[in-house]
Structure formats: C-alpha cells, structure tokens
C-alpha cells in the first residue's frame, strides 16, 4: 500500500514482517493491517520501523509481560524487540533513546530457551520476573468510576457495555515503565452490570501508571472498534501521564496513561467562602494559558513560561485592565502533536488551542512548570485558581464535550473511548462504512445524550467545580450537545462595520438582545456580547484585513471562515499610511466602547488591549508562535491604546446604568432616531436615564458614515450639564477622560467613523 509521501517497502516471510516506513505510516498499519506492535530506531537519515504481525507472539521473558513490550511503543525512551516462536528459542534486542528525562542505555542482546537463559550483555538488563511486586487483588466495587482509594487498596472501575474481556495494566514504578503488571478481570467476580472493577492491595498511593486492555466483538459493520493490543486510557482518570514538555518532538509518539496521587492535599484557605460575582457585573477576558506567557517578552523564566504559574505572575496585568473573569481556552489534557501522527498538509502544526480532548478530568499536564508532570499540573492549576480568586477574578473553562482526539474512521487514533466502547461513546451510523457521525467537523461526535456519556459529562463538570474551584463553563459547539443518540436535534449576530441596514440590529444588541433572551425569565446578562473571539480575526485584524490569510496553515486557504465581516480601512494588511492606521485605531476603540456600553456580559479577546495581530490568519489553532503568543513588548508600545481600553472597562464597572439585571423599557432609554427604516443610515444615538438607579444620564452616539454628523444633543436633566467622557476621534489622553470635560455645546460634531460618550453631571 502506498502512503504519502513514501511507499512502504516490506518483506512478509513465514509470518514475519520486515520493512521501512515512517512513524505516521506505522499508525495506519496498526489500524488497518492488524500489526501488533511497532518500534523505531531513529537515525540522522530516516526512521526505521520493524513491526511484528500475527501469528507471532511476543513477550518479555514470560507471557505475563507480553504487553510491556507493546507499551514501550508509546514510550520512545525505551524501545525493544523480542521474538518468540512456538515457545522455543527467543531472541531479543533492547535499546534506549535519550530524552530529557531518561539517560542513555547501551544495547542489550540476549537469547534463551524455556530451560535456560543466556544473557550476552546484562549490565543494564534487570531480571524483570524477580522484580515483580507481590500485588494482591480482590473484586473491588463498581463505584466510583476511575481510580479511587479504599480502606482495602486502590479500586479501579471501568464502564464498558460491549466488552468481553478487560485487563488492568499497572506500572507500579513511574520511573521504570518497562515493568508492567497485568491483572485479567474475571467477569464473574469483577463485573457488576456494565462496570468492570477490581481493588488492588499494596499499591503506592501515588506515582502509579495504569491503563486497560479491552477486547470485545469484532465487526466494523456493527460499530465496534475493540483492539486488545492497545493500552487504553481510563475515561475517568483524574491525572494523565504523557510527555512532560509542551511541543517536545522527541516524545512526539508518547502515549497517555492514567495516574493518581492520593497523598496530595491543598489548602484553599477561605476560597470556599469567596462571594461570586453578580452575573450582571461580569467582564470576560478570553485567553489561552500557554500563549499568555510563552513568549520571551513576558520576562518570565523559561521554566514557567507558558504555564499555570506563569499566568499567576501576570495577574497584575489583568487587574490593571479591569476584567473580572478569565475564560480559559481548553485546559483538559490534549495532544498538541495530533496533526503530526501521519503525513498530511498540517503535519507542521502544533495544536495550541486544545480543542481535541484526551481526557475530561485531568488538567493539561504540559502546562505544569518545568515539565513537572500531571501531579504538579494539578497542584499548580489550583494555585492559579486560588490566586485569581484572591485578585477578584473568577475562572470559566472553555470545555469541549462535542468530540475527542480520537479522530475519524479513516485515520483513527485510539487512545481511550473508541477502544473501550465505541458504540456508547460516539454517534455511529451503521449504514455507512465511515460510521462515526461528524457533526463536530473534527472526525467524531461525542454521544452526549447517552445516559452513560451524559453522566460522564456531569461528573466531569462537578469534578472541576469541587476539586479545582472553577466558577463556570463555556461549552464549545454546544449545539452538538443538543442531539439525541441518533444525531437528530432534540426539541446570528453581526455588529457594525458600516453595513447598510444594520442600525436596528445594532441597537437591539446594545440593549441586551431582548429578541433572543427576553423569554423564560432570562436576563440581559444571559447574553454574551463580543466583537471577536479566538475563532476568526483579532480585533486589529478585523480592521486591517478584508480576507483571511491562512497559507501558513497548510490547507491552501480552504480552512477558516470566508465571512469575516471585516473592513481593512483602505489597504490590506500592514501599512505605514498614518491616515489608515489612525482610522484603524479609531475603529478598534469604537468596537470596544460599543461592547462596554452594551447590556449583557461583555467579552474581549486576549491581546486586543494592545492590538494583537495574527496577520490575517483567522484560524490559527496550530501555531505555537508569535501568531498566538501574547506580545508583551507591544503592550508597552501601544500604551495609549491600552489606556483607552482600561478606561472603558472602568467606566462600565462604575456606572449603575450598564450591566442591568432587567431589560430596558421606554423609561430607561431614549433612542434619538426617527429614521429606523432608512437602510442607508449609519448613525445611532441614545440616552440611558438614571431614574432610580442613579449614576447620571449617559448619552452615546456611533457614526459609521464616512462623513461627520452634526447632532443637536438632548437637553441634560435639570440642574446638570453634559460632560464629554469619550470621543474616539481625539488623540490620547483626550480620547477618554474619566472625570469628563465640561463645556459641551448644544450641537456636537461627531467625526466620521467615530463614537462619543457623554455623562450628565451637576
């Protein structure tokens, strides 16, 4: 079979298969050709792969160690080949590569029979059978799922409705992953309903890795994807061990195993007593943990850049900005190398956004500082949440329950759910050869309304609230969660760039989107108001690019939306033209002011406070570079831009007329408009009245015309005068004066593409 870019060259002789192919191709071989195991030797020229096919059996010394060898496929620091033929002479080769954690080991060659062992070089070869721990197991209990600590030992419980065989694979010493214990579960003793369970005595309380072999019915046409040769990750694992350093290519093919730490404690102090923010007062900052501090311009040490601890160091910036909620892009364990498992147009990319979940309970382990691993990641995540709470900032997680990392049926990547019970965890169309239904656009759709999967999602959400004290969730592709198990559904807001006919919709959004939310006792704060998010253009790119520029993504510009609702202000991309740059600056201020004056929850994107650019890339999920990384030097360079954003947020937080808990009535707002039906009108003005709320009346006007508009201002309340707070046409610092500038005349000239904010004061 020819696999891009090189053909597989192989010799199949009497059940033995020898060949040369790439690591990406070996993944395809394992999925499509029944290859039991695959190992690699890297050289400066290429990667040599040797695979073993049925009817061969393989093992370490005894059959009990069969899967230790297979597991080493997922741990490139230890590679090995053993041959066993009809229980006679066995030959083996053991070698180890060098990585950041493991030292080099010389090759060991040995040969032995059932009756004798002759070790040719055993300086670094341990007698594995002699080192087997004397583990004792009892049937255990079916609840809770995952690994849990009982008085009698560590209990392991796994759901699989269709499995016929389950084997627990234990690696008691995390530093010596070539030593594995297998415990085959007896369905008569270790199964209750659809839950397989076992309790193991004498296990350490931390540092143990574990996974499962799961076997069951074959038959692609029935939707099963069992493969007993794989070691699968427990869906309920609370910690996940993988590679330790983000983007470490030497560990690219590392697998994922569950682990636990029953010794860890954490002092939340009085965090449980923290009063939650009223929803009407929330101001959201969407951000990526790694990208926030990964760049050298953060000024942090290399050991904490891009980590949970790195974010803690930059909390003062969030406080200065004035936001009070951070919405973190996915922090569940994900595989940043998912695009590099096979040759494809995107195999140069690294997933930095994280929308490809491996496990729903564990914090992203490679966000730990200095390669600390999963237990350190858990601890440091808690420290981050605690520090944010102390600073008055709540934490919302962007969660991805609509699909997983396991891809599709064409290029599957079986790590957990697929091999444990594909029919339960995914939506499947048995009438199609490619059976996984793909509503998510990412290869599969999580079967979220199956009772077992629904329970898993709720358990996951509860875990993040109870264990990690997070305050809320944003559900990625939530529409996928509204489909039944058959995929059938159970029971659009452009803003402003000067488009014709958009004045009415703009006013509706400013007022809290009553057309969408004024039902079922909902409030204005149930509406999230935003101009841009991580998907699409940044705020700067929205005013600097008419078209997406996604060439770097490797898909020929086919990815990313073509409908960006953007305007480049006269030229595409970067320019030295001062008039265009001034207009772009003005437009960004207009957008930000509109968001902060709107009823509902405002949300801004990380980096918009200094004008971050991705150079027109509106789908930058795979770039672990300055395209996504926060550029701290730009924050200093664009200090006046940052100042305007801060002042807008400060005004919103101080003014009681913004962030209401009820929808506006005719007593609350006056629209200075008698031209609603004129689709060519691009001017909107309104006054918010203080009534019993206090704070003073507020007048705002937005002019999206390419010419200035002179308006006669409404008279201020008796005994008060209009003070100018903001005029985006003015240079800093006059563009926003918090105390207001007096002397506003009855007629105000509002410049082209600008906005004005006035405040009534004595």
XYZ file of C-alpha atoms in Angstrom:
762
model
C 0.000 0.000 0.000
C 1.340 3.408 -0.926
C 1.073 6.015 1.789
C 2.053 9.607 1.124
C 4.840 10.595 0.724
C 6.766 7.307 0.590
C 5.664 3.760 -0.233
C 6.004 1.019 2.336
C 8.749 -1.426 1.436
C 8.157 -4.674 3.271
C 9.010 -8.336 3.211
C 6.486 -10.778 4.571
C 8.108 -14.153 5.218
C 6.587 -17.021 7.168
C 4.642 -14.723 9.478
C 7.495 -12.254 9.963
C 7.221 -8.761 8.565
C 10.224 -6.512 7.999
C 10.040 -3.081 6.405
C 10.928 0.563 6.224
C 8.267 3.180 6.799
C 7.638 6.333 8.759
C 6.122 6.620 12.201
C 2.989 8.171 10.716
C 2.632 5.233 8.360
C 3.040 2.783 11.217
C -0.085 4.263 12.809
C -2.019 3.438 9.649
C -0.516 -0.061 9.607
C -1.607 -0.730 13.149
C -5.168 0.401 12.471
C -5.664 -1.254 9.075
C -3.289 -4.213 8.889
C -3.561 -5.864 12.286
C 0.064 -5.109 13.162
C 0.543 -5.961 16.801
C 3.433 -3.675 17.617
C 5.783 -1.220 16.021
C 9.178 0.038 17.133
C 11.552 2.575 15.741
C 15.251 3.334 15.563
C 15.963 6.918 14.629
C 18.994 7.891 12.603
C 20.094 11.121 11.015
C 18.658 9.960 7.697
C 15.347 8.331 8.472
C 13.299 6.277 10.852
C 13.486 2.500 10.580
C 10.369 0.677 11.677
C 10.149 -3.027 12.458
C 6.701 -4.481 13.098
C 5.507 -7.873 14.169
C 2.330 -9.363 12.697
C 0.201 -12.328 13.709
C 0.679 -15.252 14.115
C 3.751 -14.138 16.103
C 3.545 -13.919 19.866
C 5.814 -11.503 21.694
C 6.712 -11.058 25.308
C 9.221 -10.214 27.998
C 10.603 -13.457 29.467
C 7.129 -14.790 30.260
C 3.770 -14.301 28.640
C 2.637 -12.186 31.575
C 4.914 -9.459 30.307
C 3.529 -9.542 26.781
C 2.200 -6.013 26.834
C 5.180 -4.419 28.497
C 6.769 -4.615 25.083
C 3.732 -3.218 23.359
C 3.517 -0.391 25.860
C 7.080 0.630 25.099
C 5.829 1.681 21.682
C 4.178 4.555 23.476
C 7.328 5.358 25.440
C 10.066 6.171 22.901
C 12.690 6.433 25.655
C 12.627 2.629 25.821
C 12.408 0.614 22.609
C 12.686 -3.121 22.347
C 12.150 -6.105 20.078
C 11.634 -9.671 21.250
C 10.873 -12.672 19.103
C 9.100 -15.793 20.334
C 8.449 -18.684 18.015
C 6.485 -21.716 19.160
C 7.745 -21.310 22.725
C 11.263 -22.299 21.703
C 14.278 -20.078 21.241
C 13.709 -16.414 21.984
C 15.898 -13.595 20.779
C 15.721 -10.021 21.852
C 17.160 -6.573 21.389
C 16.739 -3.790 23.904
C 17.875 -0.215 23.438
C 17.015 3.186 24.791
C 16.960 6.617 23.226
C 17.892 9.752 25.069
C 15.350 12.313 26.133
C 15.057 14.979 28.773
C 14.124 12.516 31.461
C 15.878 9.232 30.709
C 19.580 8.583 30.414
C 21.069 6.611 27.536
C 21.329 2.856 27.940
C 23.549 0.624 25.830
C 22.033 -2.072 23.664
C 21.410 -5.421 25.268
C 21.261 -8.573 23.185
C 20.120 -11.848 24.700
C 18.957 -15.309 23.747
C 17.400 -18.015 25.844
C 15.080 -21.018 25.789
C 12.437 -22.216 28.165
C 15.027 -24.223 30.076
C 17.838 -21.717 30.207
C 18.764 -18.072 29.835
C 21.996 -16.913 28.338
C 22.392 -13.201 28.720
C 25.129 -11.913 26.416
C 25.253 -8.480 27.982
C 23.241 -7.869 31.111
C 24.938 -4.870 32.650
C 21.750 -2.877 32.265
C 19.181 -5.650 31.966
C 17.085 -6.215 35.052
C 15.644 -9.565 35.955
C 12.124 -8.411 35.397
C 10.448 -11.503 36.786
C 12.407 -11.110 40.005
C 11.212 -7.562 40.385
C 7.524 -8.286 40.032
C 5.734 -6.928 43.056
C 3.525 -9.241 45.041
C 0.238 -7.491 44.318
C -2.948 -8.920 45.751
C -6.321 -8.142 44.250
C -9.907 -8.514 45.434
C -13.108 -7.978 43.438
C -13.474 -4.323 44.374
C -16.562 -2.188 43.818
C -18.246 -0.589 40.772
C -18.373 2.936 42.144
C -16.894 5.456 41.772
C -15.598 5.066 38.245
C -11.886 5.606 37.770
C -9.199 5.003 40.383
C -10.230 5.602 43.986
C -8.742 4.898 47.391
C -10.485 2.365 49.623
C -9.502 1.027 53.024
C -8.549 -2.211 51.294
C -6.466 -0.720 48.472
C -6.798 1.172 45.222
C -10.054 0.460 43.404
C -10.293 0.590 39.623
C -13.686 0.745 37.892
C -14.318 0.968 34.147
C -17.546 1.081 32.171
C -17.838 -0.988 29.002
C -21.184 -2.357 27.922
C -19.931 -4.384 24.960
C -16.523 -5.592 26.187
C -15.996 -9.325 26.644
C -12.604 -9.050 28.312
C -10.879 -6.376 30.403
C -7.319 -6.477 31.720
C -5.889 -3.909 34.121
C -2.332 -2.894 33.186
C -0.315 -1.470 36.071
C 3.073 0.203 36.054
C 3.823 0.480 39.768
C 7.029 2.478 39.291
C 6.600 5.560 37.137
C 10.351 5.725 36.599
C 10.530 2.168 35.243
C 7.711 1.883 32.772
C 9.044 -1.303 31.216
C 7.832 -3.214 34.253
C 4.134 -3.912 33.936
C 1.674 -5.974 35.926
C -1.362 -7.431 34.170
C -4.482 -8.422 36.059
C -7.171 -10.022 33.961
C -10.627 -9.290 35.329
C -12.986 -12.205 35.843
C -16.456 -11.231 34.560
C -17.976 -13.470 37.200
C -16.244 -11.679 40.089
C -15.073 -8.351 38.720
C -18.138 -7.146 36.870
C -21.347 -5.529 38.089
C -23.756 -4.706 35.308
C -21.612 -2.977 32.681
C -18.925 -1.903 35.146
C -15.666 -3.847 35.381
C -13.900 -3.377 38.712
C -11.037 -4.610 40.857
C -9.278 -3.488 44.037
C -5.500 -3.908 44.231
C -3.684 -4.027 47.545
C -0.138 -2.848 48.271
C -0.099 -0.252 45.506
C 1.739 3.015 46.155
C -0.581 5.948 46.810
C 0.983 7.954 44.016
C 3.232 7.552 41.000
C 1.447 4.503 39.580
C 0.550 4.451 35.900
C -2.337 2.379 34.659
C -4.448 1.586 31.624
C -6.610 -1.186 30.224
C -6.649 -3.835 27.553
C -10.233 -4.130 26.386
C -11.497 -6.768 23.985
C -14.904 -7.356 22.526
C -16.805 -8.153 19.360
C -15.066 -7.524 16.079
C -17.025 -6.405 13.066
C -16.576 -2.972 11.659
C -20.120 -3.035 10.327
C -21.527 -3.301 13.866
C -19.691 -0.198 15.049
C -17.225 -1.888 17.385
C -13.568 -0.839 17.430
C -12.041 -3.167 20.013
C -8.300 -3.822 19.798
C -6.934 -5.865 22.678
C -3.322 -5.000 21.852
C -3.748 -1.354 22.875
C -3.345 0.016 26.377
C -6.257 2.421 26.794
C -6.600 5.469 28.994
C -9.287 5.366 31.666
C -12.001 7.932 30.754
C -12.286 8.726 34.479
C -8.548 9.099 35.125
C -8.093 12.191 37.289
C -4.494 12.680 36.155
C -2.912 11.764 32.821
C 0.731 10.963 32.209
C 2.078 11.778 28.740
C 5.055 13.765 27.565
C 6.192 16.346 30.106
C 7.254 19.298 27.954
C 4.898 21.041 25.566
C 5.965 20.526 21.958
C 8.788 18.109 22.823
C 9.236 16.407 19.450
C 11.459 13.691 20.937
C 8.346 12.468 22.751
C 6.001 13.016 19.823
C 4.590 9.488 19.822
C 4.293 9.188 23.592
C 1.039 7.638 24.718
C -1.307 8.574 27.536
C -1.808 6.598 30.749
C -3.849 7.277 33.842
C -2.251 8.023 37.170
C -3.299 9.259 40.592
C -1.965 10.966 43.691
C -3.854 10.147 46.876
C -1.230 11.883 49.003
C -1.762 15.365 47.620
C -3.546 17.954 49.679
C -4.233 21.619 49.040
C -5.047 24.471 51.370
C -7.718 26.593 49.726
C -7.822 28.769 52.853
C -11.015 30.831 52.630
C -11.538 30.296 48.895
C -14.744 28.350 49.570
C -16.180 31.461 51.167
C -15.485 33.747 48.231
C -18.637 35.529 47.135
C -19.452 35.003 43.474
C -19.709 37.992 41.188
C -23.226 39.097 40.270
C -23.649 37.980 36.670
C -24.633 41.476 35.576
C -21.184 42.748 36.603
C -19.109 40.171 34.735
C -16.471 41.309 32.204
C -14.876 38.334 30.444
C -11.327 38.042 29.121
C -10.914 35.078 26.754
C -7.366 33.771 26.952
C -5.008 30.850 26.397
C -2.913 29.745 29.384
C 0.173 28.850 27.376
C 0.019 31.683 24.874
C -0.341 34.313 27.613
C 3.239 33.936 28.855
C 5.029 31.621 26.384
C 6.821 34.455 24.595
C 10.200 35.647 25.885
C 8.777 39.172 26.011
C 6.809 38.065 29.088
C 10.052 38.491 31.023
C 9.490 35.216 32.863
C 12.000 32.437 33.288
C 11.943 29.641 30.746
C 10.878 27.190 33.463
C 7.482 28.860 33.981
C 6.724 30.480 30.639
C 3.504 29.094 29.207
C 2.440 27.515 32.499
C -0.228 27.913 35.156
C 2.401 29.535 37.379
C 3.325 31.884 34.555
C -0.252 33.118 34.425
C -0.117 33.824 38.162
C 2.839 36.139 37.574
C 0.763 38.202 35.123
C -2.370 38.563 37.245
C -1.455 42.217 37.961
C -1.947 42.948 34.258
C -5.468 41.519 34.375
C -6.211 43.608 37.458
C -4.909 46.754 35.738
C -7.043 46.004 32.697
C -10.112 45.693 34.884
C -11.549 42.349 33.768
C -13.034 40.168 36.490
C -13.478 36.804 34.729
C -10.986 34.846 32.654
C -12.323 32.328 30.169
C -9.546 29.818 29.590
C -9.255 28.038 26.272
C -9.246 24.264 26.864
C -7.134 23.109 29.798
C -8.216 19.458 29.760
C -5.445 17.067 28.709
C -4.956 17.234 24.938
C -2.350 16.091 22.422
C -0.553 19.019 20.817
C 1.036 16.677 18.257
C -2.234 15.317 16.913
C -1.554 16.782 13.452
C 1.825 15.070 13.212
C 0.818 11.427 13.564
C 0.764 10.936 9.782
C 1.859 12.768 6.659
C -0.701 15.439 5.804
C -0.785 19.131 4.833
C -0.997 20.133 8.502
C 1.826 17.960 9.852
C 3.964 21.024 10.579
C 1.439 22.392 13.072
C 1.133 22.088 16.840
C -2.293 22.284 18.440
C -2.088 25.280 20.752
C -5.792 25.925 21.274
C -6.509 22.495 22.763
C -9.861 21.673 21.175
C -9.100 17.954 20.989
C -9.704 16.413 24.386
C -7.876 13.268 25.507
C -9.470 13.165 28.961
C -12.216 15.236 30.609
C -10.997 15.134 34.219
C -7.287 15.957 34.108
C -5.591 19.352 33.795
C -3.293 19.742 30.807
C -0.126 18.245 32.261
C 2.270 20.143 29.978
C 1.049 23.435 31.425
C 2.922 22.488 34.596
C 6.092 24.453 35.178
C 9.451 22.948 34.251
C 7.995 19.691 32.905
C 6.606 18.818 36.316
C 4.079 16.262 35.101
C 0.423 15.595 35.926
C 0.536 15.814 39.729
C 2.396 19.121 39.548
C -0.066 20.372 36.925
C -2.973 19.619 39.250
C -1.345 21.444 42.149
C -0.326 24.459 40.071
C -3.765 24.728 38.469
C -5.235 25.013 41.963
C -2.666 27.648 42.871
C -3.628 29.600 39.760
C -7.355 29.495 40.541
C -6.719 30.474 44.142
C -4.524 33.410 43.113
C -7.062 34.627 40.550
C -9.838 34.459 43.122
C -7.761 36.449 45.587
C -7.381 39.095 42.895
C -11.156 39.226 42.431
C -11.105 37.295 39.154
C -13.281 34.267 38.501
C -12.383 31.346 36.237
C -14.502 29.965 33.402
C -13.317 26.949 31.419
C -13.905 26.509 27.696
C -14.925 22.849 27.623
C -15.085 20.517 24.623
C -17.625 17.746 25.124
C -18.674 17.580 21.475
C -15.743 15.460 20.197
C -12.443 13.926 21.300
C -8.917 13.472 19.996
C -9.669 10.017 18.552
C -10.326 11.408 15.059
C -12.397 9.525 12.477
C -12.667 6.085 10.918
C -10.265 6.925 8.100
C -7.330 7.955 10.286
C -8.293 6.783 13.785
C -6.212 7.489 16.864
C -7.461 5.073 19.506
C -6.394 6.156 22.979
C -9.470 5.654 25.169
C -13.194 5.860 24.393
C -13.017 4.315 20.923
C -11.363 1.144 22.165
C -13.405 0.897 25.372
C -16.882 1.136 23.848
C -17.161 2.938 20.531
C -20.906 2.323 20.224
C -21.624 4.041 23.525
C -19.236 6.974 23.469
C -19.721 8.110 19.866
C -22.587 8.702 17.479
C -22.392 5.933 14.904
C -24.135 5.407 11.574
C -24.069 1.662 10.920
C -25.324 2.226 7.371
C -22.098 3.983 6.396
C -18.634 2.465 6.065
C -17.160 5.541 7.720
C -19.519 5.143 10.619
C -18.562 7.903 13.028
C -21.010 10.774 12.578
C -19.143 14.046 12.273
C -21.369 16.908 13.432
C -18.368 18.498 15.137
C -16.294 18.798 11.968
C -13.429 17.118 13.818
C -13.980 13.497 12.812
C -16.339 12.285 15.528
C -19.251 13.409 17.695
C -19.387 12.548 21.386
C -22.643 10.742 22.189
C -23.502 13.266 24.891
C -27.136 12.271 25.399
C -26.452 8.598 26.010
C -27.126 8.118 29.749
C -23.587 6.880 30.463
C -21.920 9.671 28.489
C -24.228 12.295 29.968
C -23.242 11.091 33.430
C -19.565 11.307 32.498
C -20.002 14.920 31.354
C -21.833 15.877 34.537
C -19.241 14.075 36.674
C -16.510 15.958 34.840
C -18.168 19.340 35.379
C -18.725 18.561 39.047
C -15.097 17.465 39.418
C -13.778 20.789 38.094
C -16.024 22.748 40.447
C -15.377 20.657 43.572
C -11.717 19.759 43.067
C -10.488 22.882 41.275
C -12.980 25.574 42.347
C -13.708 26.812 38.828
C -16.655 29.162 38.560
C -18.292 28.301 35.259
C -18.069 26.819 31.796
C -18.359 27.801 28.166
C -19.499 24.853 26.026
C -17.738 24.591 22.701
C -20.119 23.697 19.843
C -22.963 23.384 22.324
C -25.382 22.572 19.509
C -23.748 19.128 19.286
C -24.878 18.530 22.853
C -28.496 19.034 21.789
C -28.707 15.946 19.590
C -30.105 12.574 20.531
C -28.116 9.371 20.278
C -29.296 9.076 16.667
C -27.972 12.553 15.857
C -31.404 14.127 15.464
C -31.772 17.510 17.212
C -33.834 17.320 20.410
C -36.599 19.606 20.920
C -26.744 35.089 14.255
C -25.478 38.389 15.290
C -23.408 40.713 13.004
C -22.419 44.011 14.611
C -21.046 47.163 12.935
C -18.610 47.958 10.184
C -20.863 50.409 8.362
C -23.052 47.879 6.564
C -26.363 49.115 5.238
C -29.428 48.174 7.230
C -27.574 47.214 10.408
C -28.638 50.104 12.637
C -31.687 48.303 14.027
C -29.854 45.060 14.842
C -27.028 47.094 16.397
C -29.479 48.876 18.681
C -31.051 45.543 19.661
C -27.661 44.122 20.669
C -26.744 47.267 22.610
C -29.996 46.878 24.537
C -29.236 43.287 25.607
C -30.723 41.211 22.764
C -34.258 41.011 24.142
C -35.333 39.359 20.891
C -33.264 36.319 21.898
C -33.235 36.325 25.693
C -36.399 38.010 26.966
C -38.100 34.631 27.494
C -38.246 32.057 30.284
C -37.224 34.591 32.933
C -33.882 35.198 31.279
C -31.993 38.421 31.880
C -29.789 40.687 29.756
C -26.670 39.156 31.326
C -27.542 35.824 29.719
C -26.309 37.428 26.517
C -22.549 37.338 25.915
C -21.579 40.369 23.846
C -18.369 40.172 21.842
C -16.881 41.516 18.634
C -14.173 38.871 18.198
C -13.135 35.622 19.866
C -10.296 33.133 19.457
C -12.011 31.828 16.294
C -11.641 34.338 13.477
C -9.838 37.648 13.331
C -8.407 39.503 16.282
C -9.795 42.998 16.802
C -6.847 44.524 14.956
C -7.147 42.104 12.049
C -10.859 42.907 11.850
C -9.914 46.459 10.855
C -6.787 45.560 8.855
C -7.853 42.669 6.606
C -10.751 42.073 4.254
C -9.712 38.492 3.537
C -8.273 35.636 5.552
C -4.582 34.853 5.055
C -4.260 31.229 6.165
C -1.480 29.989 3.899
C 0.651 29.036 6.897
C -1.996 26.503 7.944
C -1.113 24.245 5.015
C -4.622 23.758 3.631
C -4.404 26.073 0.660
C -6.668 28.652 2.247
C -9.586 26.227 2.475
C -9.797 26.400 6.261
C -11.279 29.250 8.250
C -14.360 31.278 7.524
C -14.660 33.380 4.378
C -17.255 35.610 6.045
C -15.289 37.793 8.398
C -17.473 40.924 8.432
C -14.277 42.922 8.363
C -13.014 46.107 6.698
C -9.329 46.857 6.204
C -9.845 50.648 6.258
C -8.370 51.124 2.803
C -5.474 48.707 2.341
C -4.901 45.021 3.071
C -2.582 44.248 5.959
C 0.270 46.248 7.418
C 0.849 49.773 6.180
C 2.824 52.885 7.027
C -0.029 55.164 5.950
C -0.773 57.341 9.029
C -4.360 58.070 7.998
C -5.211 54.396 7.628
C -3.507 53.488 10.886
C -5.369 56.301 12.635
C -8.666 55.061 11.256
C -7.899 51.518 12.371
C -7.122 52.721 15.867
C -10.376 54.670 15.920
C -12.367 51.663 14.757
C -10.919 49.412 17.460
C -11.889 51.993 20.069
C -15.385 52.223 18.592
C -15.843 48.481 18.857
C -14.553 48.300 22.408
C -16.710 51.203 23.561
C -19.789 49.602 21.991
C -19.159 46.367 23.859
C -18.674 48.102 27.200
C -21.851 50.175 26.776
C -23.993 47.159 25.869
C -26.406 45.476 28.245
C -25.281 41.909 28.866
C -21.899 40.314 29.584
C -19.057 41.861 27.556
C -16.212 39.618 26.436
C -12.897 40.663 24.953
C -10.064 38.623 23.460
C -6.569 38.340 24.937
C -4.260 40.801 23.221
C -6.932 43.135 21.883
C -5.931 45.592 24.605
C -2.751 46.320 22.644
C -3.936 45.425 19.138
C -2.557 41.910 18.655
C -2.322 40.731 15.061
C -2.253 37.268 13.559
C -1.523 38.842 10.188
C -4.914 37.946 8.809
C -4.910 34.289 9.893
C -8.454 33.635 11.091
C -7.856 30.008 12.115
C -4.558 29.996 13.987
C -5.145 26.920 16.152
C -1.901 25.211 15.076
C 0.738 27.916 15.595
C 2.792 27.831 18.769
C 4.430 31.135 17.893
C 4.008 34.900 17.994
C 0.892 34.469 15.866
C -0.860 33.323 19.049
C 1.558 34.283 21.816
C 0.913 37.471 23.764
C 3.458 40.095 22.721
C 4.285 41.965 25.896
C 6.565 44.454 24.173
C 3.599 45.563 22.056
C 1.662 46.321 25.222
C 4.306 48.868 26.182
C 4.485 50.235 22.646
C 0.718 50.771 22.433
C 0.213 52.188 25.899
C -2.367 54.780 24.795
C -4.484 52.089 23.154
C -4.316 50.045 26.365
C -5.275 53.103 28.403
C -8.455 53.652 26.379
C -9.488 50.029 26.901
C -8.866 50.301 30.640
C -10.944 53.478 30.927
C -13.891 51.966 29.076
C -13.891 48.958 31.402
C -13.519 51.184 34.461
C -16.499 53.299 33.411
C -18.653 50.219 32.878
C -17.796 48.819 36.293
C -18.586 52.113 37.998
C -21.804 53.073 36.231
C -25.057 51.507 37.502
C -26.857 52.062 34.170
C -24.638 49.489 32.492
C -24.938 45.827 33.347
C -28.594 45.877 34.354
C -30.407 42.819 35.628
C -33.590 43.641 33.693
C -34.301 44.588 30.099
C -34.619 48.225 29.088
C -38.030 49.866 28.948
C -39.067 53.143 27.317
C -38.452 54.816 30.677
C -34.875 53.556 30.732
C -33.708 54.542 27.254
C -34.476 57.141 24.610
C -33.428 56.341 21.049
C -32.718 59.586 19.241
C -33.916 58.169 15.992
C -36.818 58.724 13.620
C -35.160 57.086 10.647
C -35.183 53.368 11.503
C -36.376 52.296 8.075
C -33.605 54.105 6.185
C -31.185 51.297 5.290
C -28.558 53.875 4.325
C -28.467 55.434 7.776
C -25.334 54.514 9.691
C -25.759 56.791 12.680
C -27.205 55.767 16.048
C -27.597 57.759 19.270
C -29.358 57.054 22.557
C -29.610 58.206 26.162
C -29.732 55.919 29.163
C -31.752 57.504 32.018
C -30.707 57.051 35.608
C -34.234 57.047 37.089
C -33.922 55.316 40.471
C -30.582 53.639 39.715
C -28.514 56.799 39.995
C -25.195 57.441 38.342
C -26.379 60.155 35.979
C -27.812 60.021 32.485
C -25.473 58.817 29.756
C -25.554 59.764 26.083
C -23.795 57.719 23.404
C -23.564 58.138 19.641
C -21.956 55.974 16.944
C -21.245 57.368 13.497
C -20.332 54.695 10.932
C -20.649 57.110 7.994
C -17.576 58.217 6.076
C -18.528 61.832 6.832
C -19.058 63.795 10.039
C -22.507 64.261 11.506
C -23.592 67.337 13.477
C -26.218 66.468 16.051
C -28.308 68.545 18.396
C -27.864 66.986 21.793
C -30.865 66.226 24.000
C -31.043 68.547 26.992
C -29.470 67.077 30.124
C -31.611 66.589 33.247
C -32.451 69.727 35.193
C -29.516 71.131 37.120
C -26.962 69.102 35.184
C -24.651 69.546 32.198
C -23.154 67.241 29.631
C -19.519 66.294 30.193
C -17.513 64.600 27.464
C -16.026 61.322 28.635
C -15.013 59.751 25.320
C -14.525 60.817 21.728
C -12.651 58.232 19.698
C -11.669 60.857 17.118
C -9.482 62.660 19.651
C -5.879 61.711 20.389
C -4.880 60.227 23.737
C -5.315 61.127 26.508
C -8.300 63.244 25.410
C -9.980 60.224 23.803
C -11.215 59.188 27.276
C -11.310 61.463 30.322
C -12.867 59.653 33.256
C -13.957 62.781 35.148
C -15.376 64.305 31.997
C -14.606 67.503 30.099
C -17.121 70.321 30.652
C -18.287 72.900 28.153
C -20.097 70.600 25.747
C -22.194 72.705 23.386
C -25.771 72.020 22.304
C -24.577 70.902 18.866
C -21.834 68.275 18.705
C -19.909 67.394 15.566
C -19.273 63.656 15.519
C -16.448 62.801 13.138
C -16.599 60.055 10.517
C -16.095 56.537 11.896
C -16.116 57.656 15.499
C -18.173 57.444 18.658
C -18.922 59.771 21.561
C -19.838 59.204 25.208
C -21.302 61.988 27.371
C -22.228 61.972 31.040
C -24.724 64.249 32.825
C -23.251 65.842 35.952
C -24.042 68.902 38.110
